[in-house]
mmCIF file of C-alpha atoms and ligand atoms in Angstrom:
data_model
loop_
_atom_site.group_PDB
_atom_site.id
_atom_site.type_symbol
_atom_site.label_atom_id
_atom_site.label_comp_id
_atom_site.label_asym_id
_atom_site.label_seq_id
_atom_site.Cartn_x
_atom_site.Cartn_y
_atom_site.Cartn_z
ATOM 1 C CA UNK A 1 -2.430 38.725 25.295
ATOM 2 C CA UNK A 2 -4.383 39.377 21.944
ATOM 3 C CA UNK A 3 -3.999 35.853 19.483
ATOM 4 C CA UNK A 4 -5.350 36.398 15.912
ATOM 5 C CA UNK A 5 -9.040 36.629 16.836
ATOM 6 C CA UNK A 6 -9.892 33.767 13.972
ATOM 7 C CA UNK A 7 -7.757 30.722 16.223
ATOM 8 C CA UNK A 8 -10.859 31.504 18.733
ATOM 9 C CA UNK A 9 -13.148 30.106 15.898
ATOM 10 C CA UNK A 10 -11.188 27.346 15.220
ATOM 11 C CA UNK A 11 -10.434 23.767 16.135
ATOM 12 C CA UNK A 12 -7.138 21.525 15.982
ATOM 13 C CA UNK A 13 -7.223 18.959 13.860
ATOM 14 C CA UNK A 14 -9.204 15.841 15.655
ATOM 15 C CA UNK A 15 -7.329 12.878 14.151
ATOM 16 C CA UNK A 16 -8.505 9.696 13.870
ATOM 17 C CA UNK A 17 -8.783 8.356 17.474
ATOM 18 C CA UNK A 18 -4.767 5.951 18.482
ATOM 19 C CA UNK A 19 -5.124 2.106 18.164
ATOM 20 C CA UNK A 20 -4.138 1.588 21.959
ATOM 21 C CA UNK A 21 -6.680 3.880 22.938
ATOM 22 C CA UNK A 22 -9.519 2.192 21.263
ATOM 23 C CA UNK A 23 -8.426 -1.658 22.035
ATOM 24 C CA UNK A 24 -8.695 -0.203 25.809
ATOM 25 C CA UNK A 25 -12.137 2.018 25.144
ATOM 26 C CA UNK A 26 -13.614 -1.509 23.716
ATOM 27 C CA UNK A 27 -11.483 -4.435 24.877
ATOM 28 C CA UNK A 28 -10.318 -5.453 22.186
ATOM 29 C CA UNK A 29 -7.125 -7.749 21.188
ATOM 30 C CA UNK A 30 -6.856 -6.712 17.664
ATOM 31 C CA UNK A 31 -7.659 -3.872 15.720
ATOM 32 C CA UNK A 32 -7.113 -2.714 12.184
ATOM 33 C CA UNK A 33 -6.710 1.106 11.228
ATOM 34 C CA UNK A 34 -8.210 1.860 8.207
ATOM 35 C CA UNK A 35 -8.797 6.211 8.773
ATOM 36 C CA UNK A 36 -5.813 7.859 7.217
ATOM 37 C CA UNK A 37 -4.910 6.550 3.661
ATOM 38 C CA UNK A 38 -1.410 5.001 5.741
ATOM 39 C CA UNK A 39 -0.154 1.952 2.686
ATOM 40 C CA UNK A 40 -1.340 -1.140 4.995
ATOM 41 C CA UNK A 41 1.793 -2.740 2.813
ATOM 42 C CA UNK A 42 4.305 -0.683 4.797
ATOM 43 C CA UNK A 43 7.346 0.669 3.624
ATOM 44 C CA UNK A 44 10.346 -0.139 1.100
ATOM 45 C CA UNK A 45 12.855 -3.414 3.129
ATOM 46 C CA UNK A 46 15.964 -0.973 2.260
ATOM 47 C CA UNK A 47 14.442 1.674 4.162
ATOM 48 C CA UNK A 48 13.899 -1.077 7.290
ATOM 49 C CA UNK A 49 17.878 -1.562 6.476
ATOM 50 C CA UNK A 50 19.145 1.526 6.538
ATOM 51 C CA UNK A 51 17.185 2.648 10.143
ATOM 52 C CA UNK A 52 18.723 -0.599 11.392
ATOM 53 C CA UNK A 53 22.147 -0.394 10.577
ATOM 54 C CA UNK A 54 22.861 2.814 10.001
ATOM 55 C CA UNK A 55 25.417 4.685 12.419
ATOM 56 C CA UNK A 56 22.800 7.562 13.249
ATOM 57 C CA UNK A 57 24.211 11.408 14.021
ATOM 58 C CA UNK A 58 21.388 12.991 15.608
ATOM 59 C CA UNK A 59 23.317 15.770 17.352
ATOM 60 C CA UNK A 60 23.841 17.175 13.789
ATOM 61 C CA UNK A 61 21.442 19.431 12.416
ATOM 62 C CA UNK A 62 19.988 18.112 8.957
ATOM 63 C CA UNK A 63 21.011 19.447 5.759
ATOM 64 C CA UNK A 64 18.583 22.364 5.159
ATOM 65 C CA UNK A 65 18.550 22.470 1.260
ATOM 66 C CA UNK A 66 17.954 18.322 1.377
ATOM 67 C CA UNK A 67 20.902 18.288 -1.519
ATOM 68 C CA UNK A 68 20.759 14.486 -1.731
ATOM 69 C CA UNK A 69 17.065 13.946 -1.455
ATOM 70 C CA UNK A 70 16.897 16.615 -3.629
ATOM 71 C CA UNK A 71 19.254 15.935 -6.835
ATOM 72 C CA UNK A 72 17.551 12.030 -6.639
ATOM 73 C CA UNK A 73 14.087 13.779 -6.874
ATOM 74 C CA UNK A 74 15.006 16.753 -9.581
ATOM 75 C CA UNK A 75 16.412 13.446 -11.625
ATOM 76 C CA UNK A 76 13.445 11.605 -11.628
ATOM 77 C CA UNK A 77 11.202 14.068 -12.118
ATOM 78 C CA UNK A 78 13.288 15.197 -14.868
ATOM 79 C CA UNK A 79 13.087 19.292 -13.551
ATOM 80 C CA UNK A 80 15.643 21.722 -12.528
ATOM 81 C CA UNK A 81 16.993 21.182 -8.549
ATOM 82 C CA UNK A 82 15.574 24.746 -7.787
ATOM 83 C CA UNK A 83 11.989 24.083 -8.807
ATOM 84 C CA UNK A 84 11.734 22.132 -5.483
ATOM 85 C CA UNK A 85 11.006 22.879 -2.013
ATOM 86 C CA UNK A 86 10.530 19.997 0.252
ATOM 87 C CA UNK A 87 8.673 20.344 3.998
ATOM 88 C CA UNK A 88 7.716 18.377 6.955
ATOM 89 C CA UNK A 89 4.896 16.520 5.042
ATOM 90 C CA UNK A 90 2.792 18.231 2.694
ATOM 91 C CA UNK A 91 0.655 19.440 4.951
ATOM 92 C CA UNK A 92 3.353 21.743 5.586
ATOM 93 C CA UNK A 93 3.775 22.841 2.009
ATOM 94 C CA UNK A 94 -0.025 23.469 2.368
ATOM 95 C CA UNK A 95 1.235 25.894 5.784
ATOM 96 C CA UNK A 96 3.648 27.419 3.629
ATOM 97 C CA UNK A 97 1.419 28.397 0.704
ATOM 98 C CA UNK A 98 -0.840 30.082 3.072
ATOM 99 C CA UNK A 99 2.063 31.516 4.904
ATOM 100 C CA UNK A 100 3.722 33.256 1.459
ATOM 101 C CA UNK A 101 0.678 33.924 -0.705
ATOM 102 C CA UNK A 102 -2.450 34.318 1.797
ATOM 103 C CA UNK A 103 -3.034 37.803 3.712
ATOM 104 C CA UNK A 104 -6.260 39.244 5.050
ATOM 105 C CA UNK A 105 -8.100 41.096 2.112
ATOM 106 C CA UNK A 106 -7.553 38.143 -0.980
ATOM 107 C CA UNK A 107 -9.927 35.066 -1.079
ATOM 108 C CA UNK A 108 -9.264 31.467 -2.052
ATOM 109 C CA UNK A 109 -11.152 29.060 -4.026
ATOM 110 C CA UNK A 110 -11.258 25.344 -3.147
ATOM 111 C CA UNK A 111 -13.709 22.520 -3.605
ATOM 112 C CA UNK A 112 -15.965 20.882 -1.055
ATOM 113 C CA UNK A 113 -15.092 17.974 0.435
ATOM 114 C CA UNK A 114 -11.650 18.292 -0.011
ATOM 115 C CA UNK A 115 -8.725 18.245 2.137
ATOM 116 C CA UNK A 116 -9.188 20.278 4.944
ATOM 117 C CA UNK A 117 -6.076 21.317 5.922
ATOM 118 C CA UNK A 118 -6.281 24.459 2.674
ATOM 119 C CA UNK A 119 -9.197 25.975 4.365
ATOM 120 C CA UNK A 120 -7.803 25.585 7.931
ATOM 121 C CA UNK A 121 -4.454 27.869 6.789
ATOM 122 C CA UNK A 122 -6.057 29.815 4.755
ATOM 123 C CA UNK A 123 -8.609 30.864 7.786
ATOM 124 C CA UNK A 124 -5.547 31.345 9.591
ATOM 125 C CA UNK A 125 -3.565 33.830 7.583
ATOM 126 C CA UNK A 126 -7.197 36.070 7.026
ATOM 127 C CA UNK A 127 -8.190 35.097 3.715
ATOM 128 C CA UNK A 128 -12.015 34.721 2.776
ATOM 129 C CA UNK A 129 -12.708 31.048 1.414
ATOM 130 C CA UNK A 130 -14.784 30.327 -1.763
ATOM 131 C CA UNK A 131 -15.927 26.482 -1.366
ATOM 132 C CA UNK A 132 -17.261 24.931 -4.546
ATOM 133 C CA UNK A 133 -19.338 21.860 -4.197
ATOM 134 C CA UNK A 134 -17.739 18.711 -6.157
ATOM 135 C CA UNK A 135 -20.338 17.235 -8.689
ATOM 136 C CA UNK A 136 -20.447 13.354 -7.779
ATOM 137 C CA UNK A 137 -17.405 14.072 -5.766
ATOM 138 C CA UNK A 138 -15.254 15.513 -8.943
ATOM 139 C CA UNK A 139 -14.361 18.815 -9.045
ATOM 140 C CA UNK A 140 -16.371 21.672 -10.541
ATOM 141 C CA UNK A 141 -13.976 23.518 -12.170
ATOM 142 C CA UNK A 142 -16.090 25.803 -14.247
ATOM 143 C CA UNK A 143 -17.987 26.918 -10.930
ATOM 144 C CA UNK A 144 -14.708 27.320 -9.747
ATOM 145 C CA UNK A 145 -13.529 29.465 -12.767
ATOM 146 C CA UNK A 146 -16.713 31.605 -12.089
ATOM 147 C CA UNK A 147 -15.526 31.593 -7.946
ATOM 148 C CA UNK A 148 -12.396 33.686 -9.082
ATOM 149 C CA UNK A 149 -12.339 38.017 -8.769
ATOM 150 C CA UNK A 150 -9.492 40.128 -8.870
ATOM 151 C CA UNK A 151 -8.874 39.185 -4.741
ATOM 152 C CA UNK A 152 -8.369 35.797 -5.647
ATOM 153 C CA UNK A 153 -4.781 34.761 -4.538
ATOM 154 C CA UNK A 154 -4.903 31.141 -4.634
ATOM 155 C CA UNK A 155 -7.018 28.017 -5.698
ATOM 156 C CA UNK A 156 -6.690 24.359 -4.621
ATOM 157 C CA UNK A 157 -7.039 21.655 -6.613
ATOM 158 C CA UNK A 158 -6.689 18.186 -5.270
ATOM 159 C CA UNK A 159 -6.284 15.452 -8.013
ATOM 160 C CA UNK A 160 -7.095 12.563 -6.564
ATOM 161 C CA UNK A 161 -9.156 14.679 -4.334
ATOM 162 C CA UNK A 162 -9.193 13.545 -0.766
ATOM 163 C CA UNK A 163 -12.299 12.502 0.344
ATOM 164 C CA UNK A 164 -14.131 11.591 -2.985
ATOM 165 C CA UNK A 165 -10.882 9.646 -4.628
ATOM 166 C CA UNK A 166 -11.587 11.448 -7.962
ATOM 167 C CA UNK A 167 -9.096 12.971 -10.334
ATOM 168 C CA UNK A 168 -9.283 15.775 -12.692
ATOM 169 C CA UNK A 169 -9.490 15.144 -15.763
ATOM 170 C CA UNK A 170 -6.164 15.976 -18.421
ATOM 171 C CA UNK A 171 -8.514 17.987 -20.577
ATOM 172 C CA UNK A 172 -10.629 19.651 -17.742
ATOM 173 C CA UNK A 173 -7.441 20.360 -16.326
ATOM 174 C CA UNK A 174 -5.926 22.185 -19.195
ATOM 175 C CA UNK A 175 -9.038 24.348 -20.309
ATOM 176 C CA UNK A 176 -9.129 25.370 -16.309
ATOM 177 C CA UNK A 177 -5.654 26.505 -16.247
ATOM 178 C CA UNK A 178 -5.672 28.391 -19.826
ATOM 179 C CA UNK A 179 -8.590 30.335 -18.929
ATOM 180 C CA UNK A 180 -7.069 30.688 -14.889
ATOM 181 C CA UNK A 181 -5.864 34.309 -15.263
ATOM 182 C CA UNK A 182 -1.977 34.533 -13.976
ATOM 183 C CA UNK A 183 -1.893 35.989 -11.515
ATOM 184 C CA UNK A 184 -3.876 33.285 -9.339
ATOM 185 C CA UNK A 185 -1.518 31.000 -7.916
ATOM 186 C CA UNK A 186 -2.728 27.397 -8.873
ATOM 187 C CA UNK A 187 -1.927 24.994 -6.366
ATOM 188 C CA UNK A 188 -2.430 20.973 -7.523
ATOM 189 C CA UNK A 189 -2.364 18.516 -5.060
ATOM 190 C CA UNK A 190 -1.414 14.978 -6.122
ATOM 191 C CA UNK A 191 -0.656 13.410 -2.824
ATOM 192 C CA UNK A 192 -2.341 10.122 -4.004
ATOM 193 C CA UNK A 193 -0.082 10.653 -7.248
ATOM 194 C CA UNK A 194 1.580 6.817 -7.294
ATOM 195 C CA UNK A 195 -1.933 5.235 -7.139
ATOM 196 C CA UNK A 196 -3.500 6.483 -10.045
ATOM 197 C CA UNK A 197 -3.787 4.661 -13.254
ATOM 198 C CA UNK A 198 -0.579 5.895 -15.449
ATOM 199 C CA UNK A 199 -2.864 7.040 -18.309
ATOM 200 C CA UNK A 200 -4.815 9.279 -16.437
ATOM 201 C CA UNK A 201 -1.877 11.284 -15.355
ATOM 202 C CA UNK A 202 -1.919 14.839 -16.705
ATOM 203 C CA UNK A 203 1.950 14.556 -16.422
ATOM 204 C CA UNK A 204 1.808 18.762 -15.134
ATOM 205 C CA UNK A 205 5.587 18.398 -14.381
ATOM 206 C CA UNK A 206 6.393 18.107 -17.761
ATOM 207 C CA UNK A 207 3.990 21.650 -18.643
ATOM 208 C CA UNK A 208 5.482 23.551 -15.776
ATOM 209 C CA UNK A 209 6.695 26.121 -18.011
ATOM 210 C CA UNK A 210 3.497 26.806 -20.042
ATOM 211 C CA UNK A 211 1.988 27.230 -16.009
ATOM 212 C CA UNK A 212 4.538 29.687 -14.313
ATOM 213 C CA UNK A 213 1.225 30.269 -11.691
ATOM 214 C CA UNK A 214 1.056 26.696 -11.194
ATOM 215 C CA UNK A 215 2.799 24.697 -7.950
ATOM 216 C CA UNK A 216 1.964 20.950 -7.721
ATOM 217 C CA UNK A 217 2.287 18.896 -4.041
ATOM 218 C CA UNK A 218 3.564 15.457 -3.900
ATOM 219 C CA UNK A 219 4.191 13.414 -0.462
ATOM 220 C CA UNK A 220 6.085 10.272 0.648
ATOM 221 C CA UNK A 221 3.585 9.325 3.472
ATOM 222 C CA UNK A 222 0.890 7.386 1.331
ATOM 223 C CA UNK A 223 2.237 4.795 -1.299
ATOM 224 C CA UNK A 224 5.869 5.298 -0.146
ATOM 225 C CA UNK A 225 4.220 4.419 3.297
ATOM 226 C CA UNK A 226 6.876 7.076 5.584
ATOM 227 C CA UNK A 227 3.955 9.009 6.877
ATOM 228 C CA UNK A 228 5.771 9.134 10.081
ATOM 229 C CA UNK A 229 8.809 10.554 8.890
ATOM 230 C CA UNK A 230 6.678 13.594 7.412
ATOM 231 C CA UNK A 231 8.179 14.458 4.020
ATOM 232 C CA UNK A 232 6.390 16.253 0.989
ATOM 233 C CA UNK A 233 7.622 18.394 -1.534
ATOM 234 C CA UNK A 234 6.488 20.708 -3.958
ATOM 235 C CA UNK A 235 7.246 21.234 -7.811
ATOM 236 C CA UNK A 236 7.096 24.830 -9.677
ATOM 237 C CA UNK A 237 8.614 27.003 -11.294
ATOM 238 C CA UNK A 238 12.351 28.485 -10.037
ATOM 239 C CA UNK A 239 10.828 32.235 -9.419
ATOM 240 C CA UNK A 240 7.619 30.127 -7.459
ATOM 241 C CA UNK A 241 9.702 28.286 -5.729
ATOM 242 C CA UNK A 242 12.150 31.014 -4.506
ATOM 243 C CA UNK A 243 8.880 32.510 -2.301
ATOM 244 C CA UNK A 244 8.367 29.403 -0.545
ATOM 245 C CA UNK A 245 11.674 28.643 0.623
ATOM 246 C CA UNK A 246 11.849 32.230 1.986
ATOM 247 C CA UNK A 247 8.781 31.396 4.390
ATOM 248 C CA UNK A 248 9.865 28.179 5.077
ATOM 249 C CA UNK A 249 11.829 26.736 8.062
ATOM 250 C CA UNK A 250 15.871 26.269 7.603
ATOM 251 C CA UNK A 251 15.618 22.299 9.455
ATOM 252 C CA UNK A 252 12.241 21.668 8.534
ATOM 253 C CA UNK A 253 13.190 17.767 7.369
ATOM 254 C CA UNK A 254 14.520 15.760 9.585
ATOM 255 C CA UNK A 255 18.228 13.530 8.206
ATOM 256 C CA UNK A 256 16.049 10.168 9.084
ATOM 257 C CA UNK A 257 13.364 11.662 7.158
ATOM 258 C CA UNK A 258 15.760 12.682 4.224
ATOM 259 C CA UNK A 259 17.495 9.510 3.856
ATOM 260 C CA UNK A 260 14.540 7.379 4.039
ATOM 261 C CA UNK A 261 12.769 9.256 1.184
ATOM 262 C CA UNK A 262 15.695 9.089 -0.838
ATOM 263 C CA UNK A 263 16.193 5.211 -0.704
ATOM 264 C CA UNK A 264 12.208 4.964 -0.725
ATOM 265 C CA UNK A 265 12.352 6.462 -4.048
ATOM 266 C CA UNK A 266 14.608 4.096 -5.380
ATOM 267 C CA UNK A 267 12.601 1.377 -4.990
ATOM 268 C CA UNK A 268 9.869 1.642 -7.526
ATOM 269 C CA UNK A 269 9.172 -2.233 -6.952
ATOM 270 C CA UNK A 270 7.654 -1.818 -3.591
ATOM 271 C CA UNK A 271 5.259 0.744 -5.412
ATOM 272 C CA UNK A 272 4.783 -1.204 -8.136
ATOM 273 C CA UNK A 273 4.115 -4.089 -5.742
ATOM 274 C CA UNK A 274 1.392 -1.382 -3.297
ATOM 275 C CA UNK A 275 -0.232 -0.473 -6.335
ATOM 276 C CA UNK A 276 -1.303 -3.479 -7.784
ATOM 277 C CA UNK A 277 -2.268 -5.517 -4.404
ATOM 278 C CA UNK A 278 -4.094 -1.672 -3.349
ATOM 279 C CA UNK A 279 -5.998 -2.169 -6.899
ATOM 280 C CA UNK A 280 -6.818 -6.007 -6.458
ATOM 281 C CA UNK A 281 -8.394 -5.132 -3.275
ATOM 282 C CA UNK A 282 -10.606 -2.327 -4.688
ATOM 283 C CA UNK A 283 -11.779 -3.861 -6.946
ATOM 284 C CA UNK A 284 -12.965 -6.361 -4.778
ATOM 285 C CA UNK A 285 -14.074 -4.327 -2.453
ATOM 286 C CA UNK A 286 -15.964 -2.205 -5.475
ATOM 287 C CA UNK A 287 -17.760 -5.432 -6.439
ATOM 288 C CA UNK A 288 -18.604 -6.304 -2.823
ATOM 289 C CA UNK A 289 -20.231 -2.548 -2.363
ATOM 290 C CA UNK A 290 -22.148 -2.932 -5.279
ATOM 291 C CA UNK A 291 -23.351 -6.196 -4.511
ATOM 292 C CA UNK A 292 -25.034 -4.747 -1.394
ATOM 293 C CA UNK A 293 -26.595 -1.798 -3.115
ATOM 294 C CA UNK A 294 -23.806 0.383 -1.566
ATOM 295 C CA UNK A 295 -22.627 3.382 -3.295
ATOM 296 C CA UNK A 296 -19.351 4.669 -4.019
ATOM 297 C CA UNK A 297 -17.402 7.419 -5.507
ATOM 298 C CA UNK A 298 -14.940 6.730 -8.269
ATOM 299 C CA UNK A 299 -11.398 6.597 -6.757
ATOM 300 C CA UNK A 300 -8.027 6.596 -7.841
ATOM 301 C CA UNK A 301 -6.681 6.181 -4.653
ATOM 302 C CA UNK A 302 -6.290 3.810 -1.647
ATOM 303 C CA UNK A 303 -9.331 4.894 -0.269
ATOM 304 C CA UNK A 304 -12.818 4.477 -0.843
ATOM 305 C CA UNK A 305 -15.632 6.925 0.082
ATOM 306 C CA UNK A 306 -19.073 4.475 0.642
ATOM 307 C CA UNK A 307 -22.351 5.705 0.874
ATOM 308 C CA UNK A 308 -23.981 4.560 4.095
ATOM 309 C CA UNK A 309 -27.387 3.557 4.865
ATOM 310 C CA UNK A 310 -27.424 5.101 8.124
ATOM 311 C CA UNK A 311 -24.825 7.766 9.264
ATOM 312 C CA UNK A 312 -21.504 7.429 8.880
ATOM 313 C CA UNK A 313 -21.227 8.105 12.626
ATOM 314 C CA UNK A 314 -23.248 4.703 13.146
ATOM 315 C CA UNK A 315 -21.290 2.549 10.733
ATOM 316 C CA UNK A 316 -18.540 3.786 12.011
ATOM 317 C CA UNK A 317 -19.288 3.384 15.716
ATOM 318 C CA UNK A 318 -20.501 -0.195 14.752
ATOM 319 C CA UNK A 319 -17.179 -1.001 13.025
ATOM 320 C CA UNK A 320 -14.992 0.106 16.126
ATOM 321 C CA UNK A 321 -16.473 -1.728 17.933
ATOM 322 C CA UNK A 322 -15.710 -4.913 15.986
ATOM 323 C CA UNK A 323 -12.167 -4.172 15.649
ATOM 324 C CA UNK A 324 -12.020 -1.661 12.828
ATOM 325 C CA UNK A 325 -11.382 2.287 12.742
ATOM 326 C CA UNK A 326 -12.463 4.377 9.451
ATOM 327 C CA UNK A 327 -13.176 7.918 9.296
ATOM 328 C CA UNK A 328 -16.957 9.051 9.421
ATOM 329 C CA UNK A 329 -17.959 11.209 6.531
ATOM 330 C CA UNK A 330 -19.462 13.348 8.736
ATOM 331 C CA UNK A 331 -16.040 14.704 10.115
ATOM 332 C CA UNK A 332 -15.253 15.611 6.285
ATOM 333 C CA UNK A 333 -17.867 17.327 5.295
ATOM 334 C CA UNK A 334 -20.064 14.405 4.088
ATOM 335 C CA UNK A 335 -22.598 13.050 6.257
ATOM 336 C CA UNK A 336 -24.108 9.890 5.729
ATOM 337 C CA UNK A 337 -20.650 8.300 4.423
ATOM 338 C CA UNK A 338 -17.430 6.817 5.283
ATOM 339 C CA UNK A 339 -14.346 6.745 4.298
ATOM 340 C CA UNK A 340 -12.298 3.622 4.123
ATOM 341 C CA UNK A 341 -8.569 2.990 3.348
ATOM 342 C CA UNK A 342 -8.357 0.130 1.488
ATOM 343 C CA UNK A 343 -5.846 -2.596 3.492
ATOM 344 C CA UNK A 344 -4.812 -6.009 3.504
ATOM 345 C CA UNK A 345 -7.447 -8.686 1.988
ATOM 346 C CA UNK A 346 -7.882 -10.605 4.619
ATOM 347 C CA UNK A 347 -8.957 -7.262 6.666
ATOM 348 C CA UNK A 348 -11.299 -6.342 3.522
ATOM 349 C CA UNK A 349 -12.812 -9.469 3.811
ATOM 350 C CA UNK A 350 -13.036 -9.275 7.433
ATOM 351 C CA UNK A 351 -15.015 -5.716 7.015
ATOM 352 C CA UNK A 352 -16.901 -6.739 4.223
ATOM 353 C CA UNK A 353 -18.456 -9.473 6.250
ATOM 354 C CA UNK A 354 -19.629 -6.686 9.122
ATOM 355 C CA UNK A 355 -21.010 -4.644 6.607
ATOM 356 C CA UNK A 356 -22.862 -7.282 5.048
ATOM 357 C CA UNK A 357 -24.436 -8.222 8.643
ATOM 358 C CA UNK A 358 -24.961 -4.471 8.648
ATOM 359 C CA UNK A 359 -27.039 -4.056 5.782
ATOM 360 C CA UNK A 360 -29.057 -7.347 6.452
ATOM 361 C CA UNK A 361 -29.788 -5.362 9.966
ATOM 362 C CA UNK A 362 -31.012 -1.963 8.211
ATOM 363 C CA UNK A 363 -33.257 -3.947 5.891
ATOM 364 C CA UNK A 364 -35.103 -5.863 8.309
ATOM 365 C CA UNK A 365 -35.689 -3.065 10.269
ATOM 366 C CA UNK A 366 -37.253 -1.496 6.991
ATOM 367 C CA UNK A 367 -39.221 -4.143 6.162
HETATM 368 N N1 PMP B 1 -2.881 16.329 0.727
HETATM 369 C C1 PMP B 1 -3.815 15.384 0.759
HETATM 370 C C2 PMP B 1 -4.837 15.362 -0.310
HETATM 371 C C3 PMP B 1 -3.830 14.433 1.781
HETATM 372 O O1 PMP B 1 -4.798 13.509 1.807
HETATM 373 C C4 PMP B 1 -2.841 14.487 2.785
HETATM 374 C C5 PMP B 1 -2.802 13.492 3.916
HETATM 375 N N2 PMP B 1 -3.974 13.123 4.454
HETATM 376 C C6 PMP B 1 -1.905 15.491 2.698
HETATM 377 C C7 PMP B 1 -1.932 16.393 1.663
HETATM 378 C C8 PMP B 1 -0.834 15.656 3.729
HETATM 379 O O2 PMP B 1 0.040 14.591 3.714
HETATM 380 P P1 PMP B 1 1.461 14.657 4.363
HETATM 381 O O3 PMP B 1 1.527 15.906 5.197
HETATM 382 O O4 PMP B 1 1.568 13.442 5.193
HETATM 383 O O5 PMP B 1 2.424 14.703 3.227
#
């Protein structure tokens, strides 16, 4: 049986290693996950409610246009109902990009680090990736610009970018996409969308029209904190829009899923309320790095990638085994860091402590 000969040159995705796994690898009571950008704050109370006491029909298939879901989302964002497709997560928006607009013979342009899961589809589907270094872990959107030929068929841009944290800029934003040419489909991430600070916020929803190439990704699994319940969405233009929904799924959102967004996105206090304990503790956290000599890269998110000493691989295989699980830069394309999602302060404070013991360790052996 012949596969597509590129899945032989390919891996799964390794997630971060299961909390159970590691308390039994290292015997531990207690152990806090801090290695996939999960809110630490949990999710909205009326979401808690209406799992609870709700009566449940799971032997009925979902509603495959998510009308409710849907109409709630269109309203807030102020946009049309048909300039939306949702999918199982945005990784799966990601799958369905590649799926509509990727085909051996085009390439596609993307920075490096970024989020991994663009280059992993786009291998998939046959295309040729063109990875642009970020410059202090921004984007380099002119060398990007420069990147693009007439088999260019998509690029990714991923404001805040995941690993790095950093947004694009409004104005290095708009000069990229008025010099883009047209017929390059522009795809903006902004999965980390609720955490930035409001006036940094390109607001592209509201230019969608003067950007008929471009298609922007939203998700409720970070500061809406459902990343179990695996809804994302994307926002473009009707004509965009109409591709994707051919090549996606027809029950490709669960009803749980649905309904859970939709009350999740009522309640902008428990955003509100995730976005200014997430900043509190960053900027603690910020103050604590820098009082150790530790770099960082500028984040708008609920993460924080950290400069490290050593490896990541060591700071991270010291922090497991004191109870605490962050993602090694190495696995994301940038060694010597790690990447840590910023929790509860009483956790922060907890790690902040290790690394401190840490660093006193590296510098005496140095001395
Ligand atoms: N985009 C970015 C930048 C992400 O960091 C993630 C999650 N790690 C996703 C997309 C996918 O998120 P989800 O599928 O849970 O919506």
């Amino acid at each position: 049986m012949n596969n597509k000969s590129i899945l032989n040159e390919l891996s799964p995705y390794k997630p971060g290693k299961q909390v159970k796994e590691i308390k039994e690898m290292y015997g531990l009571n207690q152990i806090v996950k801090l290695a996939s950008n999960e809110n630490p704050y949990g999710f909205s109370e009326n979401v808690k409610d209406y799992v609870l006491n709700s009566m449940h029909e799971f032997n009925i298939y979902p509603d495959g246009y998510t009308s409710e879901l849907r109409t709630a989302v269109a309203a807030k964002l102020k946009i049309n109902e048909k300039q939306l497709v949702f999918g199982n997560g945005s990784d799966e928006i990601v799958q369905i990009i590649c799926r509509a607009y990727i085909y051996p013979g085009v390439n596609t342009v993307m920075a490096t680090p970024t989020f991994p899961q663009y280059k992993q589809n786009a291998l998939i589907e046959g295309a040729q990736i063109k990875e642009i270094p970020t410059i202090d872990g921004y984007h380099d959107l002119e060398g990007m610009l420069t990147a693009i030929d007439e088999n260019t068929n998509v690029v990714w841009l991923c404001s805040p970018n995941n690993p790095t944290g950093s947004i694009i800029e409004k104005e290095t934003l708009h000069s990229f996409l008025d010099r883009c040419p047209k017929n390059v489909l522009v795809v903006l991430d902004e999965a980390y969308y609720e955490y930035m600070e409001s006036d940094l916020d390109a607001k592209m929803i509201e230019q969608l029209s003067a950007y008929p190439n471009l298609v922007i990704l939203r998700t409720f699994s970070k500061a809406y904190g459902l990343a179990g319940l695996r809804v994302g969405y994307a926002v473009a233009s009707e004509q965009l829009i109409t591709k994707l929904d051919v090549a996606r799924g027809p029950f490709n959102t669960s009803t749980l899923a649905q309904n859970a967004a939709l009350i999740a996105l009522e309640d902008d206090q428990f955003i509100q309320s995730s976005r200014a304990k997430n900043n509190d503790v960053k900027q603690a956290f910020q103050q604590f790095l820098t009082s150790i000599g530790w770099h960082y890269y500028d984040s708008q998110t609920n993460f924080l990638l950290v400069s490290t000493p050593i490896s990541g691989e060591a700071v991270f295989q010291y922090l497991i085994e004191n109870g605490f699980i962050v993602r090694p830069g190495e696995l994301l394309g940038c060694p010597n860091t790690i990447r840590i999602t910023l929790g509860h302060e009483s956790d922060m404070k907890q790690i902040q402590d290790l690394l401190y013991q840490l660093d006193q360790e590296i510098s005496k052996e140095n001395e």
